[in-house]
Every structure is written in structure tokens, then in C-alpha cells.
Amino acid sequence: MNNIFLLLTIISFLGIPFFMAWAVICMIRKRPSKKRFKYAGASALALVAGLIGFGITMDKVIEPEDIVLSIPGYQEEYDVNTEIPVNITVLPENADAGSLEYISDGGTLTFSESGIITGSLEGSFNIYVKSGDVTSDIISIHVVDIAAREEAERQRAAEEQALKEATQKRLEEEKAAEEAQRKRQEAEKAAEEAEQKRLREEKAAEEAEQKRAAEEKAAAETAQQKPSQEQAAAESQQTQTVQDSAAQANTSQGGTGNNFNTYDNASQQQTSATYVLNTNTHKIHYPSCHSVRKIAPQNYATSNSSVEELVGQGYTTCGNCF
């Protein structure tokens, strides 16, 4: 309806100069006054009709009843400093859209003729359009700095790689340290075994030297005892006849070769041997024992062996001299 009133208003205003021109022509040509007043009146009526139509048209502004706000290809996130296209539909179609108010709850968003321009700050913002008491649906926009995020992600990946390399290097160093520790322990063990072997060899050499010295000493003592033994054997040979006679006499009297009262040979105590043995009674004597001189010559023997060795051969120690 408003469009019809608007069309009539335009025609009325166009008719005013036409009627005024005819009124002026009639005046110049001196036409009857009736025609001049006719065209002048028509011009006045056209002016009045145009004014009335214009007033009616201006008074009939239609307010929006509904506002639909949408974003084509809506995304979860938008980059900073980016223009987002927005579609705004005002219902009814002939409603006045010149009074729309663009509202955002964040101060970094701005509106242009073609859409919304995100600011330089990240965040979530709610936008809507309002006209009077009519409000559109609310759309949430999440603004992120994609370049900053990509840089942060690259930095994080680089830090993770550096940490991984540092961890790998530390593990390799620990492994090398363990290997060096193992080699050091093996070297210490080998050195200890070598030292023990050297000590055993030194001990064996020392024992061999002691044994050699003992053998040399025994040989020297044997060499020293040989002249005395030969002299004793000669003396024993000289007295053998007397002893044999005494033994026979003793035997005829019912005695035995073990009778200590039968013999008294002090030379049997003159020996360099360590011990004197009675091979009949299996007794071990010191040469200084008074029982040695009374041992029968056939039962007399000397020895440089230890007591333990002689005991192992069946001998026992004398109760007088031990």
C-alpha cells in the first residue's frame, strides 16, 4: 500500500510544473482567465495531493517483526584480523532495516557493510542484531591467533625434540659410565688376581728357599755326624766282642737284650742327632737322657725327624726326658 501512495505522490509532484507552465502560457497568450485559473488550480491540487501522499508515505514506516542472523560456512574457530561474512534477514521483507543495531559483547569485534571483522585478541564473543525490542538469535564466535598457535606448536615440538635428544644423550652417557665402571672393576679384579698370584709365587719361592736351606742344613749336619758315626762304629766294633760275651753271659743267666743293667755305654750319648731311638721298646729319647747309655747296641738308633713323624712310625716319647 505504501508503494501506491509513493507512486501517486511522485506523479503529483511531476504534475505541478506541467500545470504551472500551462497557466503561464495562457497568461502570455491572453487566454480567458477561466483557463488560467483552471491550470493554476490544478497545479495547486497536485501540490496538495503530493504533500498528502508524501505525508502518508512517511507515516507508514513498517517496523521489523523478526531478525535472522547467520554466518555462511560457520566454523568452530576464526583467525584474528579476519572478516567474517554475515547474512541478516529482516521480516517482513518491507520492514525498515535502517534502524538495525549491531551488538557484540567483546570490544575487539567491529562490523562492516559485508560482515564482522575480528580483532587482534583471542577469545569467545557473542554477536547479535537488534532493532527496537526485536533481537536476532545470538551467534558465538571463537577467535584464535592461528599463526601464534602454529608457532607455539612448533616451539613445543622443538622443545620435545630437544628433551628427547637430551634424554637419549643422558642415557648414552649413563651407559658409557656403566661400561667404564664395569671395565674398571674388571681391571681392578685382574690386578688383584695378579697380585694374589705374585704373592703365591713369592710364598712358594720362599718355601722352596726354606726347604732348600733346610736340606742344606740337614746335609751339613749329616756331613758333621758322619765322622762321629764312623768313630762310634769303630769303637762299637772294638767293644763288640766284649758286648757279645756279656750278652752271651747274660743270656746264659736268663737275661734279655733289653736289660738296662747289662749295658753302660756313655758314648751312645755323644751324638749330634736330635733324638735317640730304642728300636726294641720304640721309645724316643733325648741324647742327654741317662737311659740312652743303657740301650743295647743292636737296639740303638738316631734320628733328626720330628716327634710327630716318629710317633707316626709307632714310637712313643720317654717318660723321663720328655
Coordinates of N, CA and C in Angstrom, one line a residue, residues 76-222:
E76 N 34.2 -23.5 13.7 CA 34.4 -23.6 15.2 C 35.3 -22.4 15.7
E77 N 36.3 -22.1 14.8 CA 37.3 -21.0 15.2 C 37.6 -20.2 14.0
Y78 N 37.9 -18.9 14.3 CA 38.2 -17.9 13.2 C 39.6 -17.3 13.6
D79 N 40.3 -17.0 12.6 CA 41.6 -16.3 12.8 C 41.4 -14.9 13.2
V80 N 42.4 -14.3 13.9 CA 42.4 -12.9 14.3 C 42.5 -12.1 13.0
N81 N 42.0 -10.8 13.1 CA 42.1 -9.9 12.0 C 41.5 -10.5 10.7
T82 N 40.4 -11.1 10.8 CA 39.7 -11.7 9.6 C 38.3 -11.2 9.5
E83 N 37.8 -11.0 8.3 CA 36.5 -10.5 8.0 C 35.6 -11.8 7.8
I84 N 34.5 -11.8 8.6 CA 33.6 -12.9 8.6 C 32.3 -12.5 7.9
P85 N 31.9 -13.1 6.8 CA 30.6 -12.7 6.1 C 29.4 -13.0 7.0
V86 N 28.4 -12.1 7.0 CA 27.2 -12.3 7.8 C 26.0 -12.1 7.0
N87 N 25.0 -12.9 7.1 CA 23.7 -12.7 6.5 C 22.7 -12.2 7.5
I88 N 22.0 -11.1 7.2 CA 20.9 -10.6 8.1 C 19.6 -10.5 7.3
T89 N 18.6 -11.2 7.8 CA 17.3 -11.2 7.1 C 16.3 -10.6 8.1
V90 N 15.6 -9.5 7.6 CA 14.6 -8.8 8.4 C 13.3 -9.1 7.8
L91 N 12.4 -9.5 8.7 CA 11.0 -9.9 8.4 C 10.0 -8.9 9.1
P92 N 9.0 -8.5 8.4 CA 8.7 -8.8 6.9 C 9.7 -8.1 6.0
E93 N 9.6 -8.5 4.7 CA 10.6 -8.0 3.8 C 10.5 -6.5 3.6
N94 N 9.3 -5.9 3.8 CA 9.2 -4.4 3.6 C 9.5 -3.6 4.9
A95 N 9.9 -4.3 5.9 CA 10.2 -3.7 7.2 C 11.4 -2.8 7.0
D96 N 11.4 -1.7 7.9 CA 12.5 -0.8 7.9 C 13.8 -1.4 8.4
A97 N 14.8 -1.6 7.6 CA 16.1 -2.2 8.1 C 17.1 -1.2 8.4
G98 N 16.8 0.1 8.3 CA 17.8 1.2 8.5 C 18.1 1.4 10.0
S99 N 17.3 0.9 10.9 CA 17.5 1.1 12.3 C 18.1 -0.1 13.0
L100 N 18.7 -1.0 12.2 CA 19.4 -2.2 12.9 C 20.6 -1.7 13.7
E101 N 20.8 -2.4 14.8 CA 21.9 -2.1 15.7 C 22.8 -3.4 15.9
Y102 N 24.0 -3.3 15.5 CA 24.9 -4.4 15.6 C 25.6 -4.4 17.0
I103 N 25.5 -5.5 17.7 CA 26.0 -5.6 19.1 C 26.9 -6.8 19.3
S104 N 28.0 -6.6 20.0 CA 29.0 -7.7 20.4 C 29.3 -7.5 21.8
D105 N 29.4 -8.6 22.5 CA 29.8 -8.5 24.0 C 31.3 -8.4 24.1
G106 N 32.1 -8.3 23.1 CA 33.5 -8.1 23.1 C 33.9 -6.9 22.4
G107 N 34.7 -6.0 23.0 CA 35.0 -4.8 22.4 C 36.0 -4.8 21.2
T108 N 36.5 -6.0 20.9 CA 37.5 -6.1 19.8 C 36.9 -6.4 18.5
L109 N 35.6 -6.7 18.4 CA 34.9 -7.0 17.1 C 34.3 -5.7 16.6
T110 N 34.4 -5.6 15.3 CA 33.8 -4.4 14.6 C 33.0 -4.9 13.4
F111 N 32.0 -4.1 13.0 CA 31.1 -4.5 11.9 C 31.4 -3.6 10.7
S112 N 31.3 -4.3 9.5 CA 31.4 -3.6 8.3 C 30.2 -3.8 7.4
E113 N 30.1 -3.3 6.2 CA 28.9 -3.5 5.4 C 28.8 -4.9 4.9
S114 N 30.0 -5.7 4.9 CA 29.9 -7.0 4.4 C 30.0 -8.1 5.5
G115 N 30.3 -7.7 6.7 CA 30.4 -8.7 7.7 C 31.0 -8.2 9.0
I116 N 31.6 -9.1 9.7 CA 32.3 -8.8 11.0 C 33.8 -8.9 10.9
I117 N 34.5 -8.0 11.5 CA 36.0 -8.0 11.4 C 36.5 -8.4 12.8
T118 N 37.2 -9.5 12.9 CA 37.7 -9.9 14.2 C 38.9 -9.0 14.6
G119 N 39.1 -8.8 15.9 CA 40.2 -8.0 16.3 C 41.5 -8.8 16.4
S120 N 42.4 -8.2 17.2 CA 43.7 -8.9 17.3 C 43.8 -9.7 18.6
L121 N 42.7 -9.8 19.3 CA 42.8 -10.5 20.6 C 42.0 -11.8 20.4
E122 N 42.5 -12.9 21.1 CA 41.8 -14.2 21.1 C 40.6 -14.1 22.2
G123 N 39.6 -15.0 21.9 CA 38.5 -15.0 22.9 C 37.3 -15.5 22.2
S124 N 36.2 -15.6 23.0 CA 34.9 -16.0 22.6 C 34.0 -14.8 22.7
F125 N 33.2 -14.5 21.6 CA 32.4 -13.3 21.6 C 31.0 -13.7 21.1
N126 N 30.0 -13.1 21.7 CA 28.6 -13.3 21.2 C 28.1 -12.1 20.5
I127 N 27.6 -12.3 19.3 CA 27.1 -11.2 18.5 C 25.6 -11.4 18.2
Y128 N 24.9 -10.3 18.0 CA 23.5 -10.3 17.6 C 23.2 -9.0 17.0
V129 N 22.0 -8.9 16.4 CA 21.4 -7.7 15.8 C 20.1 -7.3 16.5
K130 N 19.9 -6.0 16.7 CA 18.8 -5.5 17.4 C 18.1 -4.4 16.7
S131 N 16.8 -4.3 16.7 CA 16.0 -3.2 16.2 C 14.9 -2.9 17.1
G132 N 15.0 -1.9 17.9 CA 13.9 -1.7 18.9 C 13.9 -2.8 19.9
D133 N 12.8 -3.4 20.1 CA 12.6 -4.5 21.0 C 12.9 -5.9 20.4
V134 N 13.1 -5.9 19.1 CA 13.3 -7.1 18.4 C 14.8 -7.5 18.3
T135 N 15.2 -8.7 18.8 CA 16.6 -9.1 18.8 C 16.8 -10.4 18.0
S136 N 17.8 -10.4 17.3 CA 18.1 -11.7 16.5 C 18.7 -12.8 17.4
D137 N 18.8 -13.9 16.8 CA 19.5 -15.0 17.5 C 20.9 -14.7 17.7
I138 N 21.5 -15.2 18.8 CA 22.9 -14.9 19.2 C 23.8 -16.0 18.6
I139 N 24.9 -15.5 18.0 CA 25.9 -16.4 17.4 C 27.2 -16.2 18.2
S140 N 27.9 -17.3 18.6 CA 29.1 -17.3 19.3 C 30.3 -17.5 18.3
I141 N 31.2 -16.6 18.4 CA 32.4 -16.6 17.6 C 33.7 -16.8 18.4
H142 N 34.5 -17.9 18.1 CA 35.7 -18.1 18.8 C 36.9 -17.6 17.9
V143 N 37.6 -16.7 18.4 CA 38.7 -16.0 17.7 C 40.0 -16.6 18.3
V144 N 40.9 -17.0 17.4 CA 42.2 -17.6 17.8 C 43.3 -17.0 16.9
D145 N 44.5 -16.9 17.5 CA 45.6 -16.5 16.7 C 46.3 -17.7 16.1
I146 N 45.9 -18.1 14.9 CA 46.4 -19.3 14.3 C 47.9 -19.3 14.1
A147 N 48.4 -18.2 13.7 CA 49.9 -18.1 13.5 C 50.6 -18.3 14.8
A148 N 50.1 -17.7 15.9 CA 50.7 -17.8 17.2 C 50.6 -19.2 17.7
R149 N 49.5 -19.9 17.4 CA 49.3 -21.3 17.8 C 50.3 -22.2 17.1
E150 N 50.4 -21.9 15.8 CA 51.3 -22.8 15.0 C 52.7 -22.6 15.5
E151 N 53.1 -21.3 15.8 CA 54.4 -21.1 16.3 C 54.6 -21.7 17.7
A152 N 53.6 -21.6 18.5 CA 53.7 -22.3 19.8 C 53.8 -23.8 19.7
E153 N 53.1 -24.4 18.7 CA 53.2 -25.8 18.4 C 54.5 -26.2 17.9
R154 N 55.1 -25.4 17.0 CA 56.5 -25.6 16.5 C 57.5 -25.6 17.7
Q155 N 57.3 -24.6 18.5 CA 58.2 -24.4 19.7 C 58.1 -25.6 20.6
R156 N 56.8 -26.0 20.9 CA 56.6 -27.2 21.8 C 57.2 -28.4 21.2
A157 N 57.1 -28.6 19.8 CA 57.7 -29.8 19.2 C 59.2 -29.7 19.3
A158 N 59.7 -28.5 19.1 CA 61.2 -28.3 19.2 C 61.7 -28.6 20.6
E159 N 60.9 -28.2 21.6 CA 61.3 -28.5 23.0 C 61.2 -29.9 23.3
E160 N 60.2 -30.6 22.8 CA 60.0 -32.0 23.0 C 61.2 -32.8 22.3
Q161 N 61.5 -32.3 21.1 CA 62.7 -33.0 20.4 C 64.0 -32.8 21.2
A162 N 64.2 -31.5 21.7 CA 65.4 -31.2 22.4 C 65.4 -32.1 23.7
L163 N 64.2 -32.2 24.4 CA 64.2 -33.0 25.6 C 64.5 -34.5 25.3
K164 N 63.9 -35.0 24.1 CA 64.1 -36.3 23.7 C 65.6 -36.6 23.5
E165 N 66.2 -35.6 22.7 CA 67.7 -35.8 22.4 C 68.5 -35.7 23.7
A166 N 68.1 -34.8 24.6 CA 68.9 -34.7 25.9 C 68.7 -36.0 26.7
T167 N 67.5 -36.5 26.7 CA 67.3 -37.8 27.4 C 68.1 -38.9 26.8
Q168 N 68.1 -39.0 25.5 CA 68.9 -40.0 24.8 C 70.4 -39.9 25.1
K169 N 70.8 -38.6 25.1 CA 72.3 -38.4 25.4 C 72.6 -38.7 26.8
R170 N 71.7 -38.4 27.7 CA 71.9 -38.8 29.1 C 72.0 -40.3 29.3
L171 N 71.0 -41.0 28.6 CA 71.1 -42.5 28.7 C 72.3 -43.0 28.1
E172 N 72.8 -42.5 27.0 CA 74.0 -42.9 26.4 C 75.2 -42.7 27.3
E173 N 75.2 -41.5 28.0 CA 76.3 -41.2 28.9 C 76.3 -42.1 30.1
E174 N 75.1 -42.4 30.6 CA 74.9 -43.3 31.8 C 75.4 -44.7 31.4
K175 N 75.1 -45.1 30.1 CA 75.5 -46.4 29.7 C 77.0 -46.5 29.5
A176 N 77.6 -45.4 29.0 CA 79.1 -45.3 28.9 C 79.7 -45.3 30.2
A177 N 79.1 -44.6 31.2 CA 79.7 -44.6 32.6 C 79.6 -46.0 33.2
E178 N 78.5 -46.7 33.0 CA 78.4 -48.1 33.5 C 79.4 -49.0 32.8
E179 N 79.6 -48.8 31.5 CA 80.6 -49.7 30.8 C 82.0 -49.4 31.3
A180 N 82.3 -48.1 31.6 CA 83.6 -47.7 32.1 C 83.8 -48.3 33.5
Q181 N 82.7 -48.2 34.3 CA 82.7 -48.8 35.7 C 83.0 -50.3 35.7
R182 N 82.3 -50.9 34.7 CA 82.5 -52.4 34.6 C 83.9 -52.7 34.2
K183 N 84.5 -52.0 33.2 CA 85.9 -52.2 32.8 C 86.8 -51.9 33.9
R184 N 86.6 -50.8 34.7 CA 87.4 -50.5 35.8 C 87.4 -51.6 36.9
Q185 N 86.2 -52.2 37.2 CA 86.1 -53.2 38.1 C 86.8 -54.5 37.6
E186 N 86.7 -54.8 36.3 CA 87.4 -55.9 35.8 C 88.9 -55.7 35.8
A187 N 89.4 -54.5 35.6 CA 90.8 -54.2 35.7 C 91.3 -54.4 37.1
E188 N 90.5 -53.9 38.1 CA 90.8 -54.0 39.5 C 90.9 -55.5 39.9
K189 N 89.9 -56.2 39.4 CA 89.8 -57.6 39.7 C 91.1 -58.4 39.2
A190 N 91.4 -58.0 37.9 CA 92.5 -58.7 37.2 C 93.8 -58.3 38.0
A191 N 93.9 -57.0 38.4 CA 95.1 -56.6 39.2 C 95.2 -57.3 40.5
E192 N 94.0 -57.5 41.2 CA 94.0 -58.2 42.4 C 94.4 -59.6 42.3
E193 N 93.9 -60.3 41.2 CA 94.3 -61.7 41.0 C 95.8 -61.8 40.6
A194 N 96.3 -60.8 39.9 CA 97.7 -60.8 39.6 C 98.5 -60.6 40.8
E195 N 98.1 -59.7 41.7 CA 98.8 -59.5 43.0 C 98.8 -60.8 43.8
Q196 N 97.6 -61.4 43.9 CA 97.5 -62.7 44.7 C 98.4 -63.8 44.1
K197 N 98.4 -63.8 42.7 CA 99.3 -64.8 42.1 C 100.8 -64.5 42.4
R198 N 101.1 -63.2 42.4 CA 102.5 -62.8 42.7 C 102.8 -63.2 44.1
L199 N 101.9 -62.9 45.1 CA 102.2 -63.3 46.5 C 102.3 -64.8 46.6
R200 N 101.5 -65.6 45.9 CA 101.6 -67.0 46.0 C 102.9 -67.5 45.4
E201 N 103.3 -66.9 44.3 CA 104.6 -67.3 43.8 C 105.8 -66.9 44.7
E202 N 105.7 -65.7 45.3 CA 106.7 -65.3 46.3 C 106.7 -66.2 47.5
K203 N 105.5 -66.6 47.9 CA 105.4 -67.5 49.1 C 106.0 -68.9 48.7
A204 N 105.7 -69.4 47.5 CA 106.2 -70.7 47.0 C 107.7 -70.6 46.9
A205 N 108.2 -69.5 46.4 CA 109.6 -69.3 46.2 C 110.3 -69.3 47.6
E206 N 109.6 -68.6 48.6 CA 110.2 -68.5 49.9 C 110.2 -69.9 50.6
E207 N 109.1 -70.7 50.4 CA 109.0 -72.0 51.0 C 110.1 -72.9 50.3
A208 N 110.2 -72.7 49.0 CA 111.3 -73.5 48.3 C 112.7 -73.2 48.8
E209 N 112.9 -71.9 49.1 CA 114.2 -71.4 49.6 C 114.4 -72.0 51.0
Q210 N 113.3 -72.0 51.8 CA 113.4 -72.5 53.2 C 113.7 -74.0 53.1
K211 N 113.0 -74.7 52.2 CA 113.2 -76.1 52.1 C 114.6 -76.4 51.6
R212 N 115.1 -75.6 50.6 CA 116.5 -75.8 50.2 C 117.5 -75.5 51.3
A213 N 117.2 -74.5 52.1 CA 118.1 -74.2 53.2 C 118.1 -75.3 54.3
A214 N 116.9 -75.9 54.5 CA 116.8 -77.0 55.5 C 117.5 -78.2 55.0
E215 N 117.4 -78.5 53.6 CA 118.1 -79.6 53.1 C 119.6 -79.4 53.2
E216 N 120.0 -78.2 52.9 CA 121.5 -77.9 53.0 C 121.9 -78.1 54.5
K217 N 121.1 -77.6 55.4 CA 121.4 -77.7 56.8 C 121.5 -79.2 57.2
A218 N 120.5 -79.9 56.7 CA 120.5 -81.4 57.1 C 121.7 -82.1 56.5
A219 N 122.0 -81.7 55.2 CA 123.2 -82.3 54.6 C 124.4 -81.9 55.4
A220 N 124.5 -80.7 55.8 CA 125.7 -80.3 56.6 C 125.8 -81.0 57.9
E221 N 124.6 -81.2 58.6 CA 124.6 -81.9 59.9 C 124.9 -83.4 59.6
T222 N 124.4 -83.9 58.5 CA 124.8 -85.3 58.2 C 126.3 -85.5 57.9

